GROMACS .gro file of C-alpha atoms in nm:
model
  506
    1MET     CA    1  11.416   8.913  17.060
    2THR     CA    2  11.690   9.163  16.979
    3ALA     CA    3  11.736   9.334  16.645
    4PHE     CA    4  12.041   9.119  16.572
    5GLU     CA    5  11.843   8.802  16.634
    6THR     CA    6  11.559   8.929  16.416
    7TRP     CA    7  11.791   8.995  16.119
    8SER     CA    8  11.962   8.660  16.169
    9HIS     CA    9  11.626   8.482  16.167
   10LEU     CA   10  11.520   8.673  15.853
   11GLY     CA   11  11.848   8.583  15.681
   12SER     CA   12  11.796   8.216  15.762
   13VAL     CA   13  11.444   8.225  15.620
   14LEU     CA   14  11.564   8.391  15.297
   15ALA     CA   15  11.846   8.141  15.263
   16GLY     CA   16  11.602   7.857  15.309
   17LEU     CA   17  11.369   7.997  15.047
   18MET     CA   18  11.654   8.040  14.800
   19PHE     CA   19  11.766   7.682  14.863
   20ALA     CA   20  11.412   7.553  14.813
   21TRP     CA   21  11.380   7.754  14.488
   22ALA     CA   22  11.710   7.618  14.358
   23VAL     CA   23  11.602   7.260  14.436
   24PHE     CA   24  11.267   7.328  14.266
   25LYS     CA   25  11.436   7.462  13.950
   26GLN     CA   26  11.697   7.188  13.942
   27TYR     CA   27  11.513   6.868  14.026
   28PHE     CA   28  11.144   6.914  13.943
   29PRO     CA   29  11.044   6.790  13.593
   30PRO     CA   30  10.986   7.080  13.348
   31HIS     CA   31  10.622   6.992  13.275
   32LEU     CA   32  10.542   6.966  13.648
   33ARG     CA   33  10.728   7.290  13.717
   34MET     CA   34  10.522   7.469  13.450
   35HIS     CA   35  10.194   7.360  13.611
   36ILE     CA   36  10.307   7.466  13.958
   37GLU     CA   37  10.423   7.807  13.833
   38ALA     CA   38  10.095   7.860  13.644
   39TYR     CA   39   9.888   7.786  13.956
   40ALA     CA   40  10.119   8.005  14.164
   41HIS     CA   41  10.064   8.297  13.923
   42LYS     CA   42   9.688   8.247  13.945
   43ALA     CA   43   9.701   8.241  14.325
   44VAL     CA   44   9.907   8.561  14.335
   45GLY     CA   45   9.672   8.722  14.081
   46HIS     CA   46   9.380   8.690  14.320
   47VAL     CA   47   9.571   8.879  14.588
   48TYR     CA   48   9.796   9.111  14.382
   49PRO     CA   49   9.580   9.408  14.264
   50TYR     CA   50   9.803   9.531  13.978
   51ILE     CA   51   9.804   9.451  13.604
   52GLN     CA   52  10.115   9.452  13.387
   53ILE     CA   53  10.138   9.505  13.009
   54THR     CA   54  10.464   9.429  12.827
   55PHE     CA   55  10.573   9.607  12.506
   56PRO     CA   56  10.868   9.419  12.344
   57GLU     CA   57  11.120   9.593  12.123
   58PHE     CA   58  11.092   9.338  11.843
   59ALA     CA   59  10.787   9.148  11.726
   60GLY     CA   60  10.665   8.961  11.421
   61GLU     CA   61  10.810   8.685  11.207
   62ARG     CA   62  11.078   8.912  11.059
   63LEU     CA   63  11.168   9.055  11.401
   64GLU     CA   64  11.085   9.409  11.295
   65ARG     CA   65  11.114   9.683  11.553
   66CYS     CA   66  10.775   9.735  11.713
   67GLU     CA   67  10.621  10.075  11.639
   68ALA     CA   68  10.459  10.082  11.985
   69TYR     CA   69  10.799  10.037  12.151
   70SER     CA   70  10.945  10.330  11.955
   71ALA     CA   71  10.644  10.550  12.034
   72ILE     CA   72  10.668  10.468  12.407
   73GLN     CA   73  11.041  10.542  12.402
   74ASN     CA   74  10.974  10.886  12.251
   75TYR     CA   75  10.691  10.952  12.497
   76LEU     CA   76  10.903  10.864  12.800
   77SER     CA   77  11.203  11.062  12.676
   78THR     CA   78  11.008  11.384  12.727
   79SER     CA   79  10.964  11.320  13.101
   80ALA     CA   80  11.225  11.057  13.192
   81SER     CA   81  11.505  11.313  13.230
   82ALA     CA   82  11.304  11.491  13.505
   83ARG     CA   83  11.186  11.182  13.697
   84ALA     CA   84  11.428  10.891  13.644
   85LYS     CA   85  11.736  10.853  13.862
   86ARG     CA   86  11.943  10.665  13.604
   87LEU     CA   87  11.958  10.797  13.250
   88LYS     CA   88  12.121  10.720  12.916
   89ALA     CA   89  12.275  11.005  12.719
   90GLU     CA   90  12.297  11.005  12.339
   91SER     CA   91  12.440  11.275  12.118
   92VAL     CA   92  12.262  11.400  11.807
   93LYS     CA   93  12.443  11.544  11.507
   94ASP     CA   94  12.468  11.927  11.507
   95SER     CA   95  12.303  11.948  11.849
   96GLN     CA   96  12.455  12.136  12.141
   97SER     CA   97  12.275  11.922  12.402
   98LEU     CA   98  12.242  11.551  12.477
   99VAL     CA   99  11.925  11.346  12.440
  100LEU     CA  100  11.843  11.179  12.773
  101SER     CA  101  11.634  10.863  12.810
  102MET     CA  102  11.566  10.597  13.073
  103ASP     CA  103  11.848  10.355  13.145
  104GLU     CA  104  11.792   9.980  13.150
  105ASN     CA  105  11.597   9.841  13.449
  106GLU     CA  106  11.485  10.189  13.556
  107GLU     CA  107  11.131  10.290  13.658
  108VAL     CA  108  10.937  10.617  13.637
  109VAL     CA  109  10.592  10.717  13.759
  110ASP     CA  110  10.335  10.869  13.523
  111GLU     CA  111   9.989  11.011  13.590
  112PHE     CA  112   9.684  11.024  13.364
  113GLU     CA  113   9.349  11.174  13.464
  114GLY     CA  114   9.439  11.138  13.831
  115VAL     CA  115   9.546  10.772  13.794
  116LYS     CA  116   9.901  10.678  13.890
  117LEU     CA  117  10.090  10.417  13.688
  118TRP     CA  118  10.447  10.296  13.648
  119TRP     CA  119  10.672  10.250  13.344
  120SER     CA  120  10.987  10.036  13.366
  121SER     CA  121  11.260   9.980  13.107
  122ASN     CA  122  11.381   9.621  13.114
  123LEU     CA  123  11.662   9.418  12.959
  124ILE     CA  124  11.686   9.038  12.972
  125VAL     CA  125  12.037   8.923  12.884
  126SER     CA  126  12.069   8.593  12.702
  127GLN     CA  127  12.212   8.316  12.921
  128LYS     CA  128  12.361   8.131  12.625
  129PRO     CA  129  12.743   8.128  12.629
  130THR     CA  130  12.898   8.332  12.351
  131PHE     CA  131  13.252   8.413  12.244
  132SER     CA  132  13.155   8.717  12.034
  133VAL     CA  133  13.262   9.068  12.129
  134TYR     CA  134  12.919   9.191  12.015
  135PRO     CA  135  12.600   9.177  12.223
  136SER     CA  136  12.392   8.867  12.175
  137PRO     CA  137  12.106   8.912  11.927
  138GLU     CA  138  11.885   8.719  12.172
  139ASP     CA  139  11.902   8.993  12.438
  140ARG     CA  140  11.547   9.123  12.485
  141ARG     CA  141  11.443   9.478  12.572
  142PHE     CA  142  11.091   9.575  12.662
  143TYR     CA  143  10.883   9.832  12.846
  144ARG     CA  144  10.646   9.721  13.121
  145LEU     CA  145  10.341   9.923  13.222
  146THR     CA  146  10.196   9.855  13.570
  147PHE     CA  147   9.862   9.991  13.694
  148HIS     CA  148   9.580   9.904  13.933
  149ARG     CA  149   9.325   9.664  13.790
  150SER     CA  150   9.038   9.898  13.881
  151HIS     CA  151   9.159  10.132  13.602
  152ARG     CA  152   9.183   9.865  13.331
  153ASP     CA  153   8.933  10.026  13.091
  154LEU     CA  154   9.088  10.373  13.121
  155ILE     CA  155   9.444  10.251  13.066
  156THR     CA  156   9.378  10.003  12.785
  157GLY     CA  157   9.141  10.242  12.611
  158SER     CA  158   9.238  10.607  12.647
  159TYR     CA  159   9.584  10.610  12.806
  160ILE     CA  160   9.771  10.375  12.569
  161LYS     CA  161   9.619  10.557  12.269
  162HIS     CA  162   9.734  10.888  12.422
  163VAL     CA  163  10.089  10.754  12.471
  164LEU     CA  164  10.117  10.624  12.115
  165GLU     CA  165   9.983  10.945  11.959
  166LYS     CA  166  10.208  11.168  12.164
  167GLY     CA  167  10.510  10.944  12.099
  168LYS     CA  168  10.452  10.959  11.724
  169ALA     CA  169  10.413  11.338  11.743
  170VAL     CA  170  10.745  11.367  11.929
  171ALA     CA  171  10.911  11.147  11.665
  172ALA     CA  172  10.771  11.367  11.387
  173ASP     CA  173  10.899  11.684  11.557
  174ASN     CA  174  11.246  11.541  11.617
  175ARG     CA  175  11.269  11.350  11.290
  176GLN     CA  176  11.585  11.397  11.086
  177ARG     CA  177  11.561  11.332  10.717
  178LYS     CA  178  11.804  11.069  10.593
  179LEU     CA  179  11.978  11.000  10.264
  180PHE     CA  180  12.014  10.626  10.195
  181THR     CA  181  12.227  10.429   9.950
  182ASN     CA  182  12.202  10.055   9.889
  183ASN     CA  183  12.484   9.827  10.011
  184PRO     CA  184  12.625   9.544   9.797
  185SER     CA  185  12.448   9.217   9.873
  186SER     CA  186  12.781   9.058   9.968
  187ASN     CA  187  12.771   9.269  10.287
  188TRP     CA  188  12.413   9.185  10.387
  189GLY     CA  189  12.513   8.889  10.605
  190HIS     CA  190  12.761   9.077  10.826
  191TYR     CA  191  12.690   9.164  11.189
  192LYS     CA  192  12.423   9.434  11.217
  193ALA     CA  193  12.446   9.472  10.840
  194SER     CA  194  12.167   9.652  10.660
  195LYS     CA  195  12.064   9.662  10.299
  196TRP     CA  196  12.081  10.042  10.315
  197SER     CA  197  12.337  10.281  10.464
  198HIS     CA  198  12.241  10.636  10.550
  199VAL     CA  199  12.363  10.980  10.645
  200VAL     CA  200  12.166  11.281  10.762
  201PHE     CA  201  12.003  11.456  10.467
  202GLU     CA  202  12.126  11.815  10.480
  203HIS     CA  203  12.061  11.949  10.131
  204PRO     CA  204  11.937  12.311  10.163
  205ALA     CA  205  11.741  12.324   9.836
  206THR     CA  206  11.377  12.436   9.855
  207PHE     CA  207  11.115  12.534   9.601
  208ASP     CA  208  11.183  12.898   9.694
  209THR     CA  209  11.545  12.866   9.578
  210LEU     CA  210  11.469  12.640   9.279
  211ALA     CA  211  11.527  12.811   8.943
  212MET     CA  212  11.199  12.744   8.762
  213GLU     CA  213  10.893  12.927   8.639
  214PRO     CA  214  10.669  13.013   8.938
  215SER     CA  215  10.355  12.867   8.776
  216LYS     CA  216  10.531  12.537   8.710
  217LYS     CA  217  10.662  12.524   9.067
  218ARG     CA  218  10.316  12.584   9.209
  219GLN     CA  219  10.176  12.307   8.992
  220ILE     CA  220  10.437  12.059   9.120
  221MET     CA  221  10.391  12.165   9.483
  222ASN     CA  222  10.014  12.125   9.459
  223ASP     CA  223  10.058  11.783   9.305
  224LEU     CA  224  10.288  11.674   9.589
  225LEU     CA  225  10.051  11.803   9.858
  226LYS     CA  226   9.757  11.629   9.693
  227PHE     CA  227   9.949  11.300   9.693
  228GLN     CA  228  10.057  11.336  10.057
  229GLN     CA  229   9.697  11.385  10.172
  230ALA     CA  230   9.540  11.119   9.949
  231LYS     CA  231   9.573  10.800  10.155
  232GLU     CA  232   9.198  10.735  10.170
  233TYR     CA  233   9.155  10.830   9.803
  234TYR     CA  234   9.416  10.578   9.686
  235ALA     CA  235   9.255  10.309   9.903
  236ARG     CA  236   8.912  10.388   9.757
  237ILE     CA  237   9.025  10.360   9.395
  238GLY     CA  238   9.223  10.042   9.468
  239LYS     CA  239   9.569  10.177   9.384
  240ALA     CA  240   9.897  10.155   9.575
  241TRP     CA  241   9.979  10.481   9.755
  242LYS     CA  242  10.273  10.582   9.540
  243ARG     CA  243  10.346  10.826   9.259
  244GLY     CA  244  10.610  10.836   8.988
  245TYR     CA  245  10.794  11.143   8.858
  246LEU     CA  246  11.013  11.155   8.548
  247LEU     CA  247  11.260  11.445   8.544
  248TYR     CA  248  11.421  11.491   8.204
  249GLY     CA  249  11.628  11.758   8.038
  250PRO     CA  250  11.987  11.858   7.951
  251PRO     CA  251  12.264  11.830   8.212
  252GLY     CA  252  12.275  12.122   8.455
  253THR     CA  253  11.904  12.202   8.450
  254GLY     CA  254  11.846  12.119   8.820
  255LYS     CA  255  11.709  11.764   8.828
  256SER     CA  256  11.895  11.664   9.147
  257THR     CA  257  11.808  11.999   9.306
  258MET     CA  258  11.441  11.932   9.228
  259ILE     CA  259  11.460  11.599   9.417
  260ALA     CA  260  11.615  11.770   9.720
  261ALA     CA  261  11.345  12.038   9.713
  262MET     CA  262  11.073  11.770   9.699
  263ALA     CA  263  11.225  11.588   9.999
  264ASN     CA  264  11.247  11.907  10.205
  265PHE     CA  265  10.896  12.013  10.104
  266LEU     CA  266  10.736  11.681  10.209
  267ASN     CA  267  10.981  11.599  10.490
  268TYR     CA  268  11.057  11.261  10.326
  269ASP     CA  269  11.368  11.044  10.336
  270VAL     CA  270  11.559  10.985  10.012
  271TYR     CA  271  11.669  10.640   9.890
  272ASP     CA  272  11.931  10.679   9.616
  273LEU     CA  273  11.919  10.341   9.438
  274GLU     CA  274  12.232  10.243   9.246
  275LEU     CA  275  12.106   9.980   9.001
  276THR     CA  276  12.451   9.864   8.889
  277THR     CA  277  12.523   9.713   9.233
  278VAL     CA  278  12.197   9.512   9.237
  279LYS     CA  279  12.261   9.158   9.115
  280ASP     CA  280  11.913   9.052   9.010
  281ASN     CA  281  11.541   9.117   9.038
  282THR     CA  282  11.514   8.931   9.369
  283GLU     CA  283  11.762   9.167   9.535
  284LEU     CA  284  11.573   9.461   9.388
  285ARG     CA  285  11.252   9.344   9.557
  286LYS     CA  286  11.433   9.295   9.889
  287LEU     CA  287  11.562   9.652   9.871
  288LEU     CA  288  11.210   9.780   9.807
  289ILE     CA  289  11.074   9.598  10.112
  290GLU     CA  290  11.340   9.759  10.331
  291THR     CA  291  11.243  10.115  10.233
  292SER     CA  292  11.024  10.305  10.476
  293ALA     CA  293  10.707  10.502  10.418
  294LYS     CA  294  10.735  10.877  10.361
  295SER     CA  295  11.028  10.830  10.126
  296ILE     CA  296  11.147  10.919   9.777
  297ILE     CA  297  11.316  10.637   9.583
  298VAL     CA  298  11.551  10.787   9.324
  299ILE     CA  299  11.720  10.629   9.022
  300GLU     CA  300  11.934  10.899   8.861
  301ASP     CA  301  12.044  10.883   8.497
  302ILE     CA  302  11.841  10.569   8.440
  303ASP     CA  303  11.935  10.565   8.073
  304CYS     CA  304  12.300  10.513   8.179
  305SER     CA  305  12.245  10.269   8.469
  306LEU     CA  306  12.156   9.952   8.277
  307ASP     CA  307  12.041   9.844   7.934
  308LEU     CA  308  11.667   9.879   7.996
  309THR     CA  309  11.550   9.930   7.639
  310GLY     CA  310  11.356   9.606   7.647
  311GLN     CA  311  11.488   9.508   7.304
  312ARG     CA  312  11.617   9.166   7.213
  313LYS     CA  313  11.988   9.106   7.175
  314THR     CA  314  12.142   9.169   6.835
  315LYS     CA  315  12.276   8.883   6.627
  316LYS     CA  316  12.631   9.006   6.694
  317GLN     CA  317  12.576   8.996   7.073
  318GLU     CA  318  12.429   8.647   7.050
  319LYS     CA  319  12.722   8.535   6.833
  320ASP     CA  320  12.978   8.679   7.078
  321GLU     CA  321  12.808   8.502   7.369
  322ASP     CA  322  12.808   8.170   7.179
  323GLU     CA  323  13.180   8.212   7.109
  324GLU     CA  324  13.252   8.282   7.476
  325LYS     CA  325  13.062   7.971   7.580
  326ALA     CA  326  13.255   7.758   7.331
  327ASP     CA  327  13.598   7.911   7.407
  328PRO     CA  328  13.721   7.834   7.762
  329VAL     CA  329  13.995   8.098   7.737
  330LYS     CA  330  13.745   8.376   7.670
  331ARG     CA  331  13.527   8.242   7.947
  332MET     CA  332  13.819   8.256   8.193
  333VAL     CA  333  13.912   8.609   8.087
  334LYS     CA  334  13.558   8.732   8.140
  335GLY     CA  335  13.487   8.509   8.438
  336GLY     CA  336  13.631   8.757   8.689
  337ASN     CA  337  13.368   9.017   8.608
  338GLU     CA  338  13.081   8.800   8.494
  339SER     CA  339  12.943   8.744   8.841
  340LYS     CA  340  12.949   9.116   8.914
  341ASP     CA  341  12.732   9.212   8.618
  342SER     CA  342  12.380   9.315   8.713
  343LYS     CA  343  12.102   9.090   8.590
  344VAL     CA  344  11.822   9.334   8.667
  345THR     CA  345  11.581   9.325   8.373
  346LEU     CA  346  11.325   9.569   8.242
  347SER     CA  347  11.051   9.335   8.363
  348GLY     CA  348  11.202   9.327   8.712
  349LEU     CA  349  11.221   9.705   8.728
  350LEU     CA  350  10.861   9.739   8.608
  351ASN     CA  351  10.743   9.503   8.882
  352PHE     CA  352  10.951   9.701   9.131
  353ILE     CA  353  10.773  10.028   9.056
  354ASP     CA  354  10.429   9.909   8.945
  355GLY     CA  355  10.380   9.541   9.033
  356LEU     CA  356  10.245   9.355   9.333
  357TRP     CA  357  10.556   9.433   9.538
  358SER     CA  358  10.512   9.806   9.488
  359ALA     CA  359  10.209   9.795   9.719
  360CYS     CA  360  10.422   9.688  10.018
  361GLY     CA  361  10.414   9.986  10.250
  362GLY     CA  362  10.283  10.318  10.127
  363GLU     CA  363  10.339  10.690  10.079
  364ARG     CA  364  10.633  10.650   9.845
  365ILE     CA  365  10.745  10.861   9.551
  366ILE     CA  366  10.960  10.709   9.276
  367VAL     CA  367  11.172  10.948   9.071
  368PHE     CA  368  11.365  10.874   8.752
  369THR     CA  369  11.604  11.127   8.600
  370THR     CA  370  11.749  11.119   8.250
  371ASN     CA  371  11.923  11.347   8.005
  372TYR     CA  372  11.784  11.160   7.704
  373VAL     CA  373  11.420  11.063   7.753
  374GLU     CA  374  11.397  10.925   7.400
  375LYS     CA  375  11.635  10.641   7.496
  376LEU     CA  376  11.398  10.498   7.758
  377ASP     CA  377  11.156  10.217   7.683
  378PRO     CA  378  10.800  10.353   7.651
  379ALA     CA  379  10.674  10.086   7.893
  380LEU     CA  380  10.902  10.226   8.164
  381ILE     CA  381  10.774  10.582   8.154
  382ARG     CA  382  10.407  10.538   8.067
  383ARG     CA  383  10.141  10.700   8.284
  384GLY     CA  384  10.068  10.487   8.587
  385ARG     CA  385  10.439  10.422   8.636
  386MET     CA  386  10.584  10.766   8.579
  387ASP     CA  387  10.263  10.960   8.644
  388LYS     CA  388  10.406  11.308   8.599
  389HIS     CA  389  10.668  11.406   8.342
  390ILE     CA  390  10.858  11.723   8.430
  391GLU     CA  391  11.085  11.883   8.173
  392MET     CA  392  11.383  12.061   8.328
  393SER     CA  393  11.471  12.307   8.056
  394TYR     CA  394  11.717  12.588   7.992
  395CYS     CA  395  11.716  12.902   8.201
  396CYS     CA  396  11.439  13.151   8.130
  397TYR     CA  397  11.402  13.503   8.263
  398GLU     CA  398  11.181  13.393   8.555
  399SER     CA  399  11.442  13.135   8.655
  400PHE     CA  400  11.714  13.398   8.625
  401LYS     CA  401  11.530  13.626   8.870
  402VAL     CA  402  11.526  13.345   9.127
  403LEU     CA  403  11.898  13.282   9.078
  404VAL     CA  404  12.000  13.645   9.096
  405ARG     CA  405  11.800  13.685   9.416
  406ASN     CA  406  11.967  13.375   9.563
  407TYR     CA  407  12.323  13.459   9.462
  408LEU     CA  408  12.333  13.840   9.467
  409ASP     CA  409  12.028  13.936   9.676
  410VAL     CA  410  11.917  14.169   9.396
  411GLU     CA  411  11.554  14.222   9.295
  412SER     CA  412  11.603  14.465   9.004
  413HIS     CA  413  11.886  14.620   8.803
  414PRO     CA  414  11.920  14.815   8.475
  415LEU     CA  415  12.112  14.522   8.322
  416PHE     CA  416  11.814  14.288   8.366
  417ALA     CA  417  11.666  14.397   8.033
  418THR     CA  418  11.983  14.295   7.847
  419VAL     CA  419  11.994  13.960   8.026
  420ARG     CA  420  11.631  13.898   7.940
  421ARG     CA  421  11.688  13.965   7.570
  422LEU     CA  422  11.992  13.738   7.557
  423LEU     CA  423  11.815  13.454   7.742
  424GLU     CA  424  11.540  13.465   7.480
  425GLU     CA  425  11.799  13.446   7.201
  426THR     CA  426  12.028  13.172   7.333
  427LYS     CA  427  12.025  12.862   7.552
  428MET     CA  428  12.209  12.842   7.884
  429THR     CA  429  12.144  12.602   8.170
  430PRO     CA  430  12.061  12.730   8.519
  431ALA     CA  431  12.388  12.577   8.642
  432ASP     CA  432  12.591  12.791   8.398
  433VAL     CA  433  12.390  13.103   8.483
  434ALA     CA  434  12.444  13.042   8.855
  435GLU     CA  435  12.817  12.996   8.808
  436ASN     CA  436  12.846  13.331   8.629
  437LEU     CA  437  12.638  13.504   8.898
  438MET     CA  438  12.848  13.373   9.186
  439PRO     CA  439  13.108  13.633   9.303
  440LYS     CA  440  13.463  13.504   9.265
  441SER     CA  441  13.624  13.756   9.498
  442ASP     CA  442  13.537  14.029   9.748
  443ASP     CA  443  13.597  14.292   9.481
  444GLU     CA  444  13.313  14.170   9.258
  445ASP     CA  445  12.979  14.339   9.316
  446GLU     CA  446  12.641  14.259   9.161
  447GLU     CA  447  12.706  14.475   8.855
  448ALA     CA  448  13.033  14.297   8.778
  449CYS     CA  449  12.863  13.958   8.809
  450LEU     CA  450  12.578  14.065   8.581
  451GLU     CA  451  12.824  14.198   8.324
  452GLY     CA  452  13.009  13.866   8.339
  453LEU     CA  453  12.683  13.681   8.277
  454ILE     CA  454  12.602  13.907   7.980
  455GLU     CA  455  12.946  13.841   7.835
  456ALA     CA  456  12.898  13.465   7.876
  457LEU     CA  457  12.554  13.482   7.712
  458GLU     CA  458  12.689  13.679   7.416
  459LYS     CA  459  12.971  13.428   7.374
  460ALA     CA  460  12.724  13.137   7.390
  461LYS     CA  461  12.508  13.314   7.131
  462GLU     CA  462  12.807  13.363   6.901
  463ASP     CA  463  12.917  13.000   6.943
  464ALA     CA  464  12.566  12.882   6.861
  465ARG     CA  465  12.561  13.102   6.550
  466LYS     CA  466  12.895  12.966   6.427
  467LYS     CA  467  12.786  12.610   6.491
  468SER     CA  468  12.465  12.671   6.298
  469GLU     CA  469  12.661  12.815   6.002
  470GLU     CA  470  12.898  12.519   6.002
  471GLU     CA  471  12.607  12.277   5.999
  472GLU     CA  472  12.448  12.468   5.709
  473GLU     CA  473  12.775  12.456   5.512
  474GLU     CA  474  12.807  12.084   5.576
  475GLU     CA  475  12.451  12.031   5.454
  476LYS     CA  476  12.520  12.237   5.139
  477ALA     CA  477  12.841  12.045   5.073
  478ALA     CA  478  12.661  11.714   5.117
  479ALA     CA  479  12.385  11.833   4.885
  480ALA     CA  480  12.642  11.942   4.623
  481GLU     CA  481  12.827  11.612   4.643
  482ALA     CA  482  12.510  11.410   4.597
  483PRO     CA  483  12.453  11.502   4.221
  484ALA     CA  484  12.823  11.446   4.145
  485ALA     CA  485  12.817  11.109   4.313
  486SER     CA  486  12.496  11.024   4.131
  487ALA     CA  487  12.649  11.125   3.798
  488MET     CA  488  12.962  10.921   3.875
  489THR     CA  489  12.746  10.621   3.950
  490GLU     CA  490  12.559  10.655   3.620
  491LYS     CA  491  12.889  10.688   3.432
  492GLU     CA  492  13.024  10.375   3.596
  493GLU     CA  493  12.707  10.182   3.509
  494GLN     CA  494  12.728  10.290   3.146
  495GLN     CA  495  13.093  10.187   3.131
  496LYS     CA  496  13.006   9.845   3.274
  497LEU     CA  497  12.729   9.802   3.017
  498SER     CA  498  12.963   9.888   2.732
  499GLU     CA  499  13.220   9.639   2.861
  500VAL     CA  500  12.954   9.369   2.874
  501LYS     CA  501  12.846   9.445   2.518
  502GLU     CA  502  13.205   9.429   2.390
  503SER     CA  503  13.257   9.095   2.558
  504ASP     CA  504  12.937   8.963   2.396
  505VAL     CA  505  13.056   9.077   2.053
  506ARG     CA  506  13.386   8.897   2.099
   0.00000   0.00000   0.00000
């Protein structure tokens, strides 16, 4: 038999097999086909010496991305570029090189303790007809691991654990911190829509550059490290692994900078929650569920976000609402904005940070900032919810030394003594001190900047003195007017009494 005849015979056999398979798929009843396929798999299993394990991309009722899939992807990315023949290239922000990974339906060989095994990246495209320009959400990606059955214990025990640990380590090394903001709920149903949008977190603030007393900074850093390492401790005491921080103080004292320094210190993501865009308590809980571990959830200026005083409505507010309900014109005028008003309540926010839902996930820090701590409801900032209260105060001499080192790269100067005296005599925020220390042109040196700061401090001191004198004069004037007003009142009462007596006589 010639080679041509051999290939012709082989082609006929393959064509016959394909025809038989098509007939089998088309005309055999589904339940009978399932039994035949099951027995066929068993028969092949007795002869085929290899075992396969599949790791799908999505799993669970909520179709969350499988952690094992992500870890395997990171593990293979370290060696796929050297072994795979077909690769995918992805660009990373601020990176000069591309990140290479296995392309779909590609296979690479790995070796562990002298055992050879195979990884393949697979994609099953949905067969359902679709008219959308976007990929079908039913497309399934998965990794398949193939190995000889004689090495089952080694692979299922040591090797898979090794892959997952190394993949998570690679993810930690390559992890980019992200800054999230919540999307309006009206956009949640769009294609590939998420409850949070993010950008790369690139804030350069650290505790080294933070203008604060060194002892206070060390205390905060130790507290953060203790929290980060306390997973087993929180589980033992029966408390959710979270911690609340309240940052309060005048504007310009570095509250936002403190949050950035905390995120960089712990290598956590930041979720900047805008309460005014959250419609109700249910949406607030959904946003909490979508936050990841190792994150800081921030609500800035919470005293300005919503009315969270916890007090009942005044009689005037209740009367206005009753009038709006009774008057259709007022209802129509307000109707355009009524649906946009947030209905998040104090109770809903308390459950968000300290209720049953707060235990979903772990390793989270919740930070509130405010300029007026006295306006907040005591229930909102009590210990257990806001565990640590940090006052961000005016600039002291220790804070000034940090700022002058940051802005002017100066450790000592003869003018420091004058600055120290003025800082003890007047109040100026770190933001104002930093602005005066920043050179405004190439001609300004450190001495000119320090002289400008001294001038600003002296002016602030003089303004504070004048304001104090004006307040004293106003108090004296009010005190002087009080006896005169009291005397006038007595005179009027006497006049009224005399008029009453005269009328009685008449």
